[in-house]
Coordinates of C-alpha atoms in Angstrom, one line a residue:
Chain C
M1 CA 0.0 -0.2 -0.5
E2 CA 1.2 3.3 -0.5
T3 CA 2.8 5.3 2.0
A4 CA 0.2 8.5 1.4
H5 CA -2.5 9.6 3.7
M6 CA -5.4 7.8 2.4
G7 CA -9.1 9.3 2.9
T8 CA -12.1 7.0 2.4
I9 CA -12.4 8.7 -1.4
D10 CA -9.5 9.5 -2.9
V11 CA -10.0 11.4 -6.3
D12 CA -7.0 11.6 -8.7
G13 CA -6.5 13.9 -11.8
L14 CA -10.4 12.1 -12.6
T15 CA -11.1 12.8 -15.9
K16 CA -14.3 11.2 -18.1
D17 CA -13.7 13.2 -21.7
Y18 CA -16.8 13.1 -23.3
G19 CA -15.7 14.0 -27.0
E20 CA -18.2 16.8 -27.4
V21 CA -17.5 17.8 -22.7
L22 CA -15.1 17.0 -19.8
G23 CA -17.8 15.5 -17.7
A24 CA -14.5 15.6 -14.6
D25 CA -11.9 17.6 -15.6
D26 CA -9.2 16.4 -13.7
L27 CA -10.6 16.4 -10.7
T28 CA -8.9 16.3 -7.2
F29 CA -10.5 16.1 -3.9
T30 CA -10.2 14.0 -1.0
V31 CA -13.0 12.6 1.6
E32 CA -11.7 12.0 4.7
E33 CA -13.2 8.8 6.7
G34 CA -16.1 10.4 9.0
E35 CA -16.7 13.4 7.4
I36 CA -19.8 15.3 5.4
F37 CA -18.4 16.3 2.7
G38 CA -20.6 17.9 0.1
F39 CA -20.2 17.7 -3.7
L40 CA -22.3 21.2 -4.6
G41 CA -22.6 22.8 -8.5
P42 CA -25.9 23.4 -10.6
N43 CA -27.4 21.5 -12.8
G44 CA -25.3 19.8 -14.8
A45 CA -22.1 20.8 -13.6
G46 CA -20.7 16.5 -13.4
K47 CA -21.6 15.3 -9.8
T48 CA -23.3 12.5 -11.5
T49 CA -20.7 12.1 -14.1
T50 CA -17.9 11.9 -10.6
I51 CA -20.5 9.2 -8.5
R52 CA -20.7 6.7 -11.6
L53 CA -16.6 6.9 -12.0
L54 CA -16.8 6.5 -8.7
L55 CA -19.2 3.7 -8.9
G56 CA -16.8 2.0 -11.6
L57 CA -20.2 2.6 -13.5
L58 CA -17.7 4.8 -16.0
E59 CA -14.2 4.0 -16.8
P60 CA -12.0 7.8 -16.5
T61 CA -10.5 8.9 -19.6
D62 CA -7.8 9.9 -17.2
G63 CA -6.5 9.7 -13.9
T64 CA -8.8 7.3 -11.6
A65 CA -9.7 6.9 -7.8
R66 CA -10.0 5.4 -5.0
V67 CA -13.1 4.3 -2.6
L68 CA -12.6 3.0 -0.1
G69 CA -8.9 1.6 -1.2
A70 CA -9.8 -0.1 -4.0
D71 CA -9.3 1.8 -6.9
V72 CA -12.0 2.0 -9.6
R73 CA -10.7 1.0 -12.7
D74 CA -10.4 -1.9 -11.2
E75 CA -13.9 -4.0 -11.1
S76 CA -13.3 -7.4 -8.5
E77 CA -11.1 -4.7 -5.4
L78 CA -14.2 -2.2 -6.0
I79 CA -16.8 -5.3 -6.0
E80 CA -15.1 -6.0 -2.6
A81 CA -15.4 -2.1 -1.8
K82 CA -19.0 -2.1 -2.6
R83 CA -20.3 -4.5 0.1
R84 CA -19.2 -1.6 2.9
L85 CA -21.3 0.6 -0.1
G86 CA -24.4 3.1 0.0
Y87 CA -25.8 4.0 -2.9
L88 CA -28.7 6.2 -3.3
P89 CA -29.2 8.0 -7.0
A90 CA -30.0 11.0 -8.1
D91 CA -32.7 8.8 -10.2
L92 CA -34.3 5.9 -8.2
G93 CA -34.5 2.8 -10.5
F94 CA -36.2 0.5 -8.7
D95 CA -38.8 -1.5 -10.9
E96 CA -42.0 0.1 -10.7
K97 CA -44.4 -3.4 -10.9
A98 CA -42.6 -4.8 -6.9
T99 CA -43.9 -3.7 -4.1
G100 CA -41.4 -1.5 -2.0
E101 CA -41.0 -5.1 0.6
R102 CA -39.9 -7.0 -2.5
V103 CA -37.2 -4.7 -3.8
L104 CA -35.7 -4.9 0.3
E105 CA -35.7 -8.6 0.1
Y106 CA -33.7 -8.5 -3.2
F107 CA -31.7 -5.4 -2.3
G108 CA -31.8 -7.5 1.5
S109 CA -30.5 -10.6 -0.1
V110 CA -27.9 -9.1 -2.2
Q111 CA -26.0 -7.0 0.6
G112 CA -27.1 -8.1 3.6
D113 CA -29.9 -5.7 5.9
G114 CA -29.2 -5.5 9.1
R115 CA -30.4 -2.7 9.2
R116 CA -34.2 -2.7 8.0
E117 CA -36.4 -2.6 10.7
E118 CA -34.6 0.5 12.0
L119 CA -34.7 1.9 9.1
L120 CA -38.2 1.5 8.4
E121 CA -39.0 3.0 11.7
L122 CA -37.8 6.7 10.8
F123 CA -38.4 6.0 7.0
T124 CA -42.2 5.0 6.2
P125 CA -42.3 4.4 2.1
P126 CA -45.8 2.1 2.2
L127 CA -44.1 -1.8 1.4
E128 CA -46.7 -3.9 0.6
R129 CA -47.6 -1.7 -2.5
E130 CA -46.5 -1.4 -5.8
I131 CA -43.6 1.3 -6.6
R132 CA -45.5 2.7 -9.7
E133 CA -47.9 3.7 -7.1
Y134 CA -45.4 5.2 -4.8
S135 CA -44.9 9.4 -4.7
S136 CA -41.3 10.8 -5.0
G137 CA -40.4 11.1 -2.1
N138 CA -41.6 7.6 -0.7
K139 CA -39.9 6.4 -3.9
Q140 CA -36.9 8.5 -2.1
M141 CA -37.2 6.5 1.6
L142 CA -37.5 3.6 -0.2
G143 CA -34.5 4.2 -1.4
L144 CA -32.6 5.6 2.0
V145 CA -33.5 2.7 3.8
Q146 CA -32.3 0.3 0.9
T147 CA -28.8 3.0 1.0
F148 CA -28.7 2.2 4.7
M149 CA -29.6 -1.3 6.0
H150 CA -26.5 -2.8 5.2
D151 CA -24.9 -0.3 7.1
P152 CA -22.3 1.0 4.9
D153 CA -19.3 2.6 5.5
L154 CA -19.0 5.0 2.6
V155 CA -22.5 6.4 2.2
I156 CA -23.0 8.4 -2.2
M157 CA -25.8 10.1 -2.3
D158 CA -27.1 11.8 -5.6
E159 CA -29.0 15.2 -4.4
P160 CA -31.2 12.8 -1.6
T161 CA -33.2 15.8 0.0
S162 CA -35.1 15.7 -3.8
G163 CA -38.3 14.7 -3.7
L164 CA -39.0 14.9 0.3
D165 CA -41.5 17.5 2.0
P166 CA -39.7 19.6 5.1
L167 CA -40.1 17.7 7.6
K168 CA -38.2 14.5 6.0
Q169 CA -35.6 16.0 4.7
E170 CA -35.4 18.5 8.3
R171 CA -34.7 14.4 9.5
L172 CA -32.7 12.9 6.6
L173 CA -30.6 15.7 7.2
E174 CA -30.3 14.8 11.7
F175 CA -30.3 11.2 10.9
L176 CA -27.5 11.1 8.2
R177 CA -25.7 13.8 11.2
A178 CA -25.8 10.9 13.6
E179 CA -24.7 8.4 10.8
R180 CA -22.2 10.8 10.7
D181 CA -21.3 10.3 14.4
R182 CA -21.5 7.3 14.3
G183 CA -18.6 7.6 12.2
T184 CA -20.3 6.9 8.5
T185 CA -18.9 8.6 5.4
I186 CA -21.1 10.2 3.6
F187 CA -20.7 11.6 -0.4
F188 CA -23.7 14.2 -0.7
S189 CA -23.7 15.4 -4.2
S190 CA -26.8 18.9 -3.8
H191 CA -27.2 21.9 -6.3
V192 CA -28.7 23.1 -3.2
L193 CA -26.6 25.2 -0.3
S194 CA -28.9 25.4 2.8
E195 CA -29.2 22.1 3.3
V196 CA -25.1 21.0 2.0
R197 CA -24.7 23.9 4.6
R198 CA -26.7 22.5 7.2
V199 CA -25.1 18.8 7.3
C200 CA -21.5 18.9 5.7
D201 CA -18.5 19.8 6.9
R202 CA -16.6 20.2 4.1
V203 CA -17.2 21.3 0.5
G204 CA -16.5 20.5 -3.0
I205 CA -17.8 23.2 -5.8
L206 CA -18.3 21.5 -8.9
R207 CA -18.3 23.7 -11.7
E208 CA -18.4 22.5 -15.6
G209 CA -16.9 19.6 -14.8
R210 CA -14.3 21.9 -13.0
L211 CA -13.9 21.5 -9.4
V212 CA -13.7 25.0 -8.4
A213 CA -13.7 25.6 -4.9
L214 CA -12.5 23.2 -1.6
E215 CA -13.2 24.1 1.6
D216 CA -15.1 24.3 4.6
V217 CA -18.7 25.6 4.5
E218 CA -17.9 28.2 7.1
S219 CA -15.7 29.9 5.2
L220 CA -17.7 29.4 2.4
L221 CA -20.4 30.9 3.2
D222 CA -18.4 33.8 5.2
R223 CA -17.2 34.5 1.7
G224 CA -20.8 34.1 -0.2
G225 CA -22.3 36.9 2.1
K226 CA -25.8 37.5 2.6
Q227 CA -28.4 38.4 0.6
V228 CA -30.3 41.2 1.8
R229 CA -33.6 42.6 0.7
L230 CA -35.0 45.9 2.2
R231 CA -38.0 47.8 1.1
L232 CA -38.1 51.3 2.5
A233 CA -41.4 53.4 3.2
E234 CA -39.9 56.3 1.2
P235 CA -37.8 56.3 -2.0
E236 CA -34.5 56.7 -1.1
K237 CA -32.0 58.4 -3.5
E238 CA -29.0 57.6 -2.0
F239 CA -28.5 54.2 0.2
G240 CA -25.0 55.2 2.3
P241 CA -22.7 52.2 1.6
I242 CA -21.2 50.4 4.8
D243 CA -18.5 48.2 4.4
G244 CA -19.2 44.5 3.3
V245 CA -21.8 45.4 0.8
A246 CA -21.7 44.4 -2.8
E247 CA -24.1 44.9 -5.6
L248 CA -26.2 47.5 -4.8
E249 CA -29.4 47.4 -6.8
T250 CA -32.2 50.7 -5.8
T251 CA -35.5 50.4 -8.1
G252 CA -37.6 52.6 -6.0
R253 CA -38.0 51.6 -2.4
S254 CA -36.7 47.9 -2.9
I255 CA -32.7 47.8 -2.7
T256 CA -30.6 44.8 -3.3
F257 CA -27.4 44.1 -2.2
T258 CA -25.3 40.9 -0.7
Y259 CA -23.0 41.6 2.5
T260 CA -20.4 40.5 4.0
G261 CA -20.2 42.4 7.3
E262 CA -21.0 42.3 10.9
Y263 CA -24.5 41.6 11.5
N264 CA -24.4 45.2 13.6
A265 CA -22.5 47.0 11.8
L266 CA -26.1 46.6 9.5
L267 CA -28.1 46.6 11.6
S268 CA -27.3 50.1 13.5
H269 CA -26.5 51.4 9.5
L270 CA -30.3 50.2 8.7
A271 CA -32.0 52.6 12.1
S272 CA -31.5 55.4 10.2
Y273 CA -33.4 54.4 7.9
D274 CA -37.5 54.4 7.2
V275 CA -37.8 50.1 7.1
V276 CA -40.7 48.8 6.1
D277 CA -39.6 45.3 6.0
V278 CA -35.8 43.4 5.5
E279 CA -34.8 40.0 4.8
I280 CA -31.7 38.5 4.9
D281 CA -31.2 35.4 2.6
E282 CA -28.6 32.0 2.2
P283 CA -27.1 33.5 -1.0
A284 CA -27.7 31.9 -3.8
L285 CA -25.5 28.8 -5.3
E286 CA -24.6 31.2 -9.0
T287 CA -24.3 34.7 -6.7
I288 CA -21.3 32.9 -4.7
F289 CA -20.0 31.3 -7.8
M290 CA -20.4 34.1 -9.8
H291 CA -18.1 36.7 -7.0
Y292 CA -15.6 34.2 -5.7
Y293 CA -15.2 32.0 -8.9
G294 CA -16.5 33.3 -12.0
D295 CA -14.3 36.3 -15.0
A296 CA -16.7 38.7 -16.5
N297 CA -17.7 36.4 -19.7
E298 CA -18.2 33.1 -17.0
E299 CA -20.9 34.8 -15.0
V300 CA -23.2 35.0 -17.8
E301 CA -23.1 31.5 -18.3
A302 CA -23.2 31.3 -14.8
R303 CA -26.5 33.6 -14.3
A304 CA -27.8 31.3 -16.8
D305 CA -27.0 28.4 -15.8
A306 CA -28.5 29.1 -12.1
E307 CA -31.8 29.9 -14.0
T308 CA -33.5 27.0 -13.6
V309 CA -31.2 25.8 -10.1
D310 CA -32.2 28.9 -8.4
D311 CA -36.0 28.3 -7.7
E312 CA -35.0 24.4 -5.9
T313 CA -32.1 26.4 -4.3
R314 CA -34.1 29.0 -2.5
E315 CA -37.8 26.9 -2.0
P316 CA -36.3 25.3 1.4
S317 CA -34.2 27.4 2.6
A318 CA -36.6 30.1 2.5
E319 CA -38.2 29.3 5.9
P320 CA -35.6 28.8 8.4
T321 CA -32.9 31.2 7.4
T322 CA -35.1 34.3 6.2
E323 CA -35.3 36.8 8.5
E324 CA -37.9 39.3 8.5
T325 CA -38.4 42.4 10.5
D326 CA -41.2 44.9 11.0
A327 CA -38.5 48.1 11.4
Chain L
M1 CA -25.1 -16.6 -6.3
L2 CA -28.6 -16.5 -8.6
E3 CA -30.2 -13.5 -6.8
I4 CA -30.8 -11.3 -9.5
A5 CA -31.7 -14.2 -12.0
R6 CA -34.2 -15.4 -9.1
Y7 CA -35.7 -12.1 -9.2
E8 CA -35.5 -11.4 -13.0
A9 CA -37.3 -14.2 -13.8
E10 CA -40.0 -13.3 -10.8
R11 CA -40.5 -10.0 -12.6
R12 CA -41.6 -12.6 -15.9
L13 CA -42.8 -14.7 -13.8
R14 CA -46.9 -13.0 -14.8
G15 CA -45.7 -12.9 -18.6
T16 CA -44.2 -16.2 -18.8
V17 CA -47.6 -17.8 -17.7
A18 CA -49.7 -15.1 -19.4
L19 CA -47.9 -16.9 -22.8
A20 CA -48.0 -20.9 -21.6
V21 CA -52.0 -20.0 -21.4
G22 CA -52.2 -18.0 -24.7
I23 CA -50.5 -20.7 -26.9
G24 CA -51.9 -23.3 -24.9
V25 CA -55.3 -22.2 -25.8
L26 CA -54.8 -21.2 -29.4
S27 CA -53.3 -24.6 -29.9
L28 CA -56.4 -26.0 -27.8
A29 CA -58.1 -24.1 -31.4
F30 CA -55.8 -25.2 -33.3
I31 CA -56.5 -28.9 -32.8
G32 CA -60.0 -28.5 -32.5
F33 CA -60.2 -27.5 -36.5
F34 CA -57.9 -30.7 -37.5
P35 CA -60.9 -33.6 -37.9
S36 CA -62.8 -31.0 -40.0
F37 CA -59.3 -29.9 -41.9
A38 CA -58.2 -32.7 -42.4
D39 CA -62.0 -34.3 -44.8
A40 CA -60.8 -31.9 -46.9
D41 CA -58.8 -32.6 -49.6
I42 CA -55.4 -31.5 -48.0
D43 CA -53.1 -32.9 -51.0
E44 CA -55.0 -29.9 -53.2
L45 CA -54.4 -27.7 -50.7
V46 CA -50.6 -28.6 -50.3
E47 CA -50.3 -28.1 -53.8
A48 CA -51.6 -24.7 -53.3
Y49 CA -48.9 -24.2 -51.7
P50 CA -46.2 -22.3 -53.6
P51 CA -42.7 -24.2 -53.1
A52 CA -40.6 -22.5 -51.5
M53 CA -43.4 -22.6 -48.9
Q54 CA -43.9 -26.0 -49.0
E55 CA -39.9 -26.1 -47.3
A56 CA -40.4 -22.8 -45.4
F57 CA -42.9 -24.9 -42.9
G58 CA -42.0 -28.2 -43.5
I59 CA -45.9 -28.8 -45.2
Q60 CA -45.4 -32.4 -46.1
T61 CA -48.1 -33.9 -44.4
L62 CA -50.9 -31.9 -43.1
G63 CA -52.8 -34.7 -42.9
T64 CA -51.7 -36.8 -40.4
I65 CA -51.9 -34.9 -36.5
E66 CA -48.1 -35.2 -36.5
G67 CA -48.2 -32.8 -39.9
F68 CA -50.5 -30.6 -39.0
L69 CA -49.2 -30.4 -35.1
A70 CA -45.8 -30.1 -37.0
V71 CA -46.9 -26.8 -39.5
E72 CA -49.3 -25.3 -37.4
I73 CA -47.6 -25.4 -34.2
Y74 CA -44.4 -26.2 -33.9
Q75 CA -43.1 -24.3 -37.6
F76 CA -45.5 -21.5 -37.0
M77 CA -45.8 -21.1 -33.9
W78 CA -42.9 -22.1 -32.1
L79 CA -39.8 -22.1 -34.4
L80 CA -41.1 -19.0 -35.9
L81 CA -43.2 -16.7 -33.3
L82 CA -41.7 -18.0 -29.8
G83 CA -38.0 -17.3 -31.6
L84 CA -38.8 -14.2 -31.9
Y85 CA -40.6 -13.6 -29.3
V86 CA -37.2 -14.8 -27.0
A87 CA -34.8 -13.2 -28.6
Y88 CA -36.7 -9.2 -28.3
A89 CA -37.8 -10.2 -24.7
A90 CA -33.3 -10.8 -24.3
A91 CA -33.0 -7.8 -26.8
N92 CA -35.0 -5.5 -24.3
S93 CA -33.3 -6.7 -20.5
V94 CA -30.9 -5.4 -19.9
A95 CA -31.1 -2.7 -21.8
E96 CA -34.3 -1.8 -20.3
D97 CA -32.6 -1.5 -17.4
V98 CA -29.4 0.7 -18.5
E99 CA -32.3 2.7 -20.0
R100 CA -34.2 3.3 -16.4
D101 CA -31.4 3.0 -14.2
R102 CA -32.2 0.2 -12.7
M103 CA -28.8 -0.7 -13.5
D104 CA -27.1 1.6 -11.8
L105 CA -28.8 0.7 -8.7
V106 CA -27.8 -3.0 -9.2
L107 CA -24.5 -2.6 -10.1
S108 CA -24.2 -0.3 -7.6
L109 CA -24.3 -3.4 -5.1
P110 CA -21.1 -6.1 -4.8
V111 CA -21.8 -8.2 -8.6
S112 CA -19.8 -8.8 -11.6
R113 CA -21.2 -6.8 -14.7
G114 CA -20.4 -10.4 -16.0
R115 CA -22.9 -12.1 -13.2
V116 CA -25.4 -9.7 -13.9
V117 CA -25.4 -10.9 -17.4
L118 CA -25.2 -14.9 -16.6
E119 CA -28.6 -14.3 -14.4
T120 CA -29.8 -11.8 -16.4
F121 CA -29.9 -14.7 -18.9
A122 CA -30.6 -18.0 -16.9
A123 CA -32.9 -15.9 -16.0
L124 CA -34.3 -15.4 -19.5
A125 CA -34.5 -19.0 -19.8
V126 CA -36.9 -19.4 -17.4
P127 CA -39.6 -19.3 -19.4
V128 CA -38.8 -21.3 -22.2
L129 CA -38.2 -24.3 -19.8
V130 CA -41.5 -23.2 -18.3
L131 CA -43.5 -22.9 -21.6
N132 CA -41.5 -26.1 -22.5
A133 CA -43.3 -27.8 -19.9
I134 CA -46.9 -26.7 -19.8
V135 CA -47.5 -26.4 -23.4
P136 CA -46.8 -29.9 -24.4
V137 CA -49.3 -31.1 -21.9
A138 CA -52.2 -28.7 -23.5
V139 CA -50.8 -30.1 -27.0
Y140 CA -51.7 -33.5 -25.7
G141 CA -54.3 -32.8 -24.1
G142 CA -55.6 -31.5 -27.6
V143 CA -55.2 -34.4 -29.2
V144 CA -55.7 -36.8 -27.2
A145 CA -59.9 -35.0 -26.9
V146 CA -60.3 -34.9 -30.8
G147 CA -59.7 -38.2 -30.8
E148 CA -56.1 -38.8 -32.3
S149 CA -53.1 -39.9 -30.6
I150 CA -49.5 -39.2 -31.7
S151 CA -46.0 -40.7 -29.9
V152 CA -45.2 -39.0 -26.6
Q153 CA -41.9 -39.7 -27.1
D154 CA -42.1 -37.4 -30.2
L155 CA -44.1 -35.1 -28.6
A156 CA -41.8 -35.0 -25.3
M157 CA -38.8 -34.6 -28.5
V158 CA -39.9 -31.9 -30.2
H159 CA -39.7 -29.3 -27.0
L160 CA -36.5 -30.3 -25.8
L161 CA -35.0 -30.5 -29.1
S162 CA -36.6 -26.4 -29.1
I163 CA -34.6 -25.9 -25.7
P164 CA -31.6 -25.8 -27.5
Y165 CA -32.8 -23.3 -30.1
L166 CA -34.2 -20.9 -28.5
L167 CA -31.4 -20.8 -25.8
A168 CA -30.0 -19.3 -28.9
C169 CA -32.7 -16.4 -30.8
T170 CA -32.1 -15.2 -26.8
A171 CA -28.3 -15.4 -26.7
I172 CA -29.1 -12.9 -29.8
G173 CA -31.4 -11.2 -28.3
L174 CA -29.0 -10.7 -25.6
V175 CA -26.2 -9.6 -26.8
L176 CA -27.9 -7.0 -29.0
S177 CA -29.7 -6.0 -25.3
V178 CA -25.6 -5.3 -23.8
T179 CA -25.0 -3.6 -27.6
V180 CA -27.4 -1.6 -28.8
S181 CA -27.8 1.0 -25.3
R182 CA -31.8 2.0 -26.8
A183 CA -33.8 -0.9 -25.7
T184 CA -36.6 -0.2 -28.9
V185 CA -33.8 -0.5 -31.4
A186 CA -32.2 -3.1 -28.9
N187 CA -35.6 -5.7 -29.3
R188 CA -37.2 -4.4 -32.8
L189 CA -33.0 -5.8 -34.5
A190 CA -33.3 -8.7 -32.8
I191 CA -36.4 -8.9 -34.8
A192 CA -34.8 -9.0 -37.8
V193 CA -32.3 -10.7 -37.0
V194 CA -33.8 -13.8 -36.0
F195 CA -36.3 -13.3 -38.8
V196 CA -33.9 -13.0 -41.3
L197 CA -32.5 -15.9 -40.6
F198 CA -35.6 -18.1 -40.6
L199 CA -36.0 -16.2 -44.0
I200 CA -32.0 -17.5 -45.2
E201 CA -32.8 -21.0 -43.8
S202 CA -36.1 -20.9 -45.9
I203 CA -34.8 -19.8 -49.1
T204 CA -31.1 -21.5 -48.9
V205 CA -33.2 -24.7 -48.1
G206 CA -33.4 -25.9 -51.2
T207 CA -30.8 -25.4 -53.4
D208 CA -27.4 -27.1 -53.4
D209 CA -25.4 -24.3 -53.8
Y210 CA -25.9 -22.0 -51.6
G211 CA -27.6 -24.2 -48.2
W212 CA -24.4 -23.3 -46.8
I213 CA -25.3 -20.0 -46.5
G214 CA -28.6 -21.6 -44.1
N215 CA -25.7 -23.4 -41.8
G216 CA -25.9 -20.1 -39.8
S217 CA -29.1 -20.1 -38.7
P218 CA -30.8 -21.8 -35.5
T219 CA -33.2 -23.1 -37.3
H220 CA -30.8 -25.1 -39.6
Y221 CA -30.4 -27.3 -36.4
Y222 CA -34.3 -27.7 -35.6
D223 CA -36.6 -29.2 -37.6
P224 CA -40.1 -29.9 -35.6
T225 CA -41.5 -31.4 -39.0
E226 CA -38.6 -33.9 -39.0
I227 CA -39.2 -34.9 -35.4
L228 CA -42.8 -35.6 -35.1
V229 CA -43.1 -36.8 -38.8
E230 CA -40.1 -38.9 -39.2
S231 CA -39.0 -39.9 -35.6
T232 CA -35.7 -38.1 -36.4
Y233 CA -33.6 -36.6 -33.6
D234 CA -31.3 -34.0 -35.0
L235 CA -29.0 -34.2 -31.4
T236 CA -25.9 -33.2 -33.2
G237 CA -27.5 -30.2 -34.3
A238 CA -29.0 -29.7 -30.4
A239 CA -25.7 -29.4 -29.6
I240 CA -24.4 -26.9 -31.9
L241 CA -27.0 -24.5 -31.1
L242 CA -26.3 -24.8 -26.9
I243 CA -22.5 -24.5 -28.3
A244 CA -23.9 -21.3 -30.3
T245 CA -25.5 -20.5 -27.3
A246 CA -22.4 -20.5 -24.5
V247 CA -20.5 -18.7 -27.1
L248 CA -22.8 -15.8 -28.1
V249 CA -23.7 -15.5 -23.8
L250 CA -19.9 -15.0 -23.5
I251 CA -20.0 -12.4 -25.6
A252 CA -22.1 -11.4 -24.1
R253 CA -20.7 -11.0 -20.7
A254 CA -17.4 -9.1 -22.1
L255 CA -18.6 -6.2 -24.1
F256 CA -20.6 -5.8 -20.8
S257 CA -17.8 -5.5 -18.6
R258 CA -16.3 -3.5 -20.4
G259 CA -16.6 0.4 -21.7
D260 CA -19.2 2.9 -19.9
I261 CA -22.9 2.1 -19.0
G262 CA -25.6 4.0 -20.4
A263 CA -23.5 6.5 -22.3

């Protein structure tokens, strides 16, 4: 074995060339044992391609990766590793005509199902029904039970909260934190910044197949700042700028800007205005891209790419992160 | 082992039973038609078929129950239609699982791609075996019911020797299933290939110069008329079909073991 440090996932120059586009472009990063690693990027950035490379479903054009010590290019090594691996794909390909019960039985017969009953108390798909009758949330819960029921050491999840209602999403994130605390490593792919922020220890940001950032969630958010929206009682021509304000836009009585400074400084500054409404929100994913990782040309692209992501990005984050104050 | 095969076979169970019942009922309907058919002037009827048709469907002794079964049920329904069906079903198998994202989940389990292909083939063989267990019973019952008799051994052999033939058609479909990424394209191709092979054999069988071309067709190695009418069993042909099946399945396994899934 190599003397170098080995993580649970070691990605080394991993590249997938589809001819016209690079699905993964020279990716190098390590996922440490026992952490929740957020893999963040807009749709089409190459997250699923990377995951499918890690699972040996795609052959790398160049570079490689090790998953639980197994080279992804070596099928027999990888099969051994898969005994300790759980995978929740973005598109759950369950047999529509089978019941949930039968599907769990099938996967259990191949991979083991020691924690099945325990998980079914937490996630409750209607097992006796055929999967074609399932809502997307039920399907996702069945997928979660399948992913964790053999008590894997590493879990790779592609958009795991999709289809779940906010309550179930919260339950899942809580469950993932508990899993991490008992030593499970979790690779969490998502395009929703707010959920990554709440559950991940570190985050890698993927854009057009390239890793554009790899850092702690806290420092990422500090750099991204907050999105502030103000509504004033009177139209204000000159909103006095303070430190940390960027992207200031004024439209009549509405003012929006990105803020990276201290809350107290902002609040005392606002006290001099007649504020009707204020919202302080998570920065949108594309905002982080635009301000910190994109050049002028790419900004336009990122904005266009992000249009479709935007709604989904905001929706789940709206409740817990928006503070509304009447001044 | 065989968890995948078991599950896949179970998935096909409903279709298999429906098919067995359908073919059984259709066979009985054909047989019920036989007594009035036998009263007609058969020779004239046979003459009415073009010679090529006589060759293609082995129309020789339509007037006897053996000859009648051979043409109406085994040459047409079993050899041609069922051959096409199993090739179609096999072509669907892997390609559709890949297309519907089912394969990603299966391959996230500790199983090799090769094992998935082999167990899929095993699952596809189950309907072939089930049909060959159920249909002969229906056919025999029908024959007895219309007051005719037939050699049980010949009937058993016409089914037993059809198994290598149907497995070969299945293997052709399986190779297409791992080669062509879209299931609808794979299954149409499978039907086309099996049908063309059937035609080639039918057309070339009477010619001296081109007869060898037909050797490439699975239908060349299974002749229900010969079995039922002459009680001649082509065991070498069956062995050749089994070897061809094994080779095709290994090719399918090798093809599926490399490259991207669903790219």
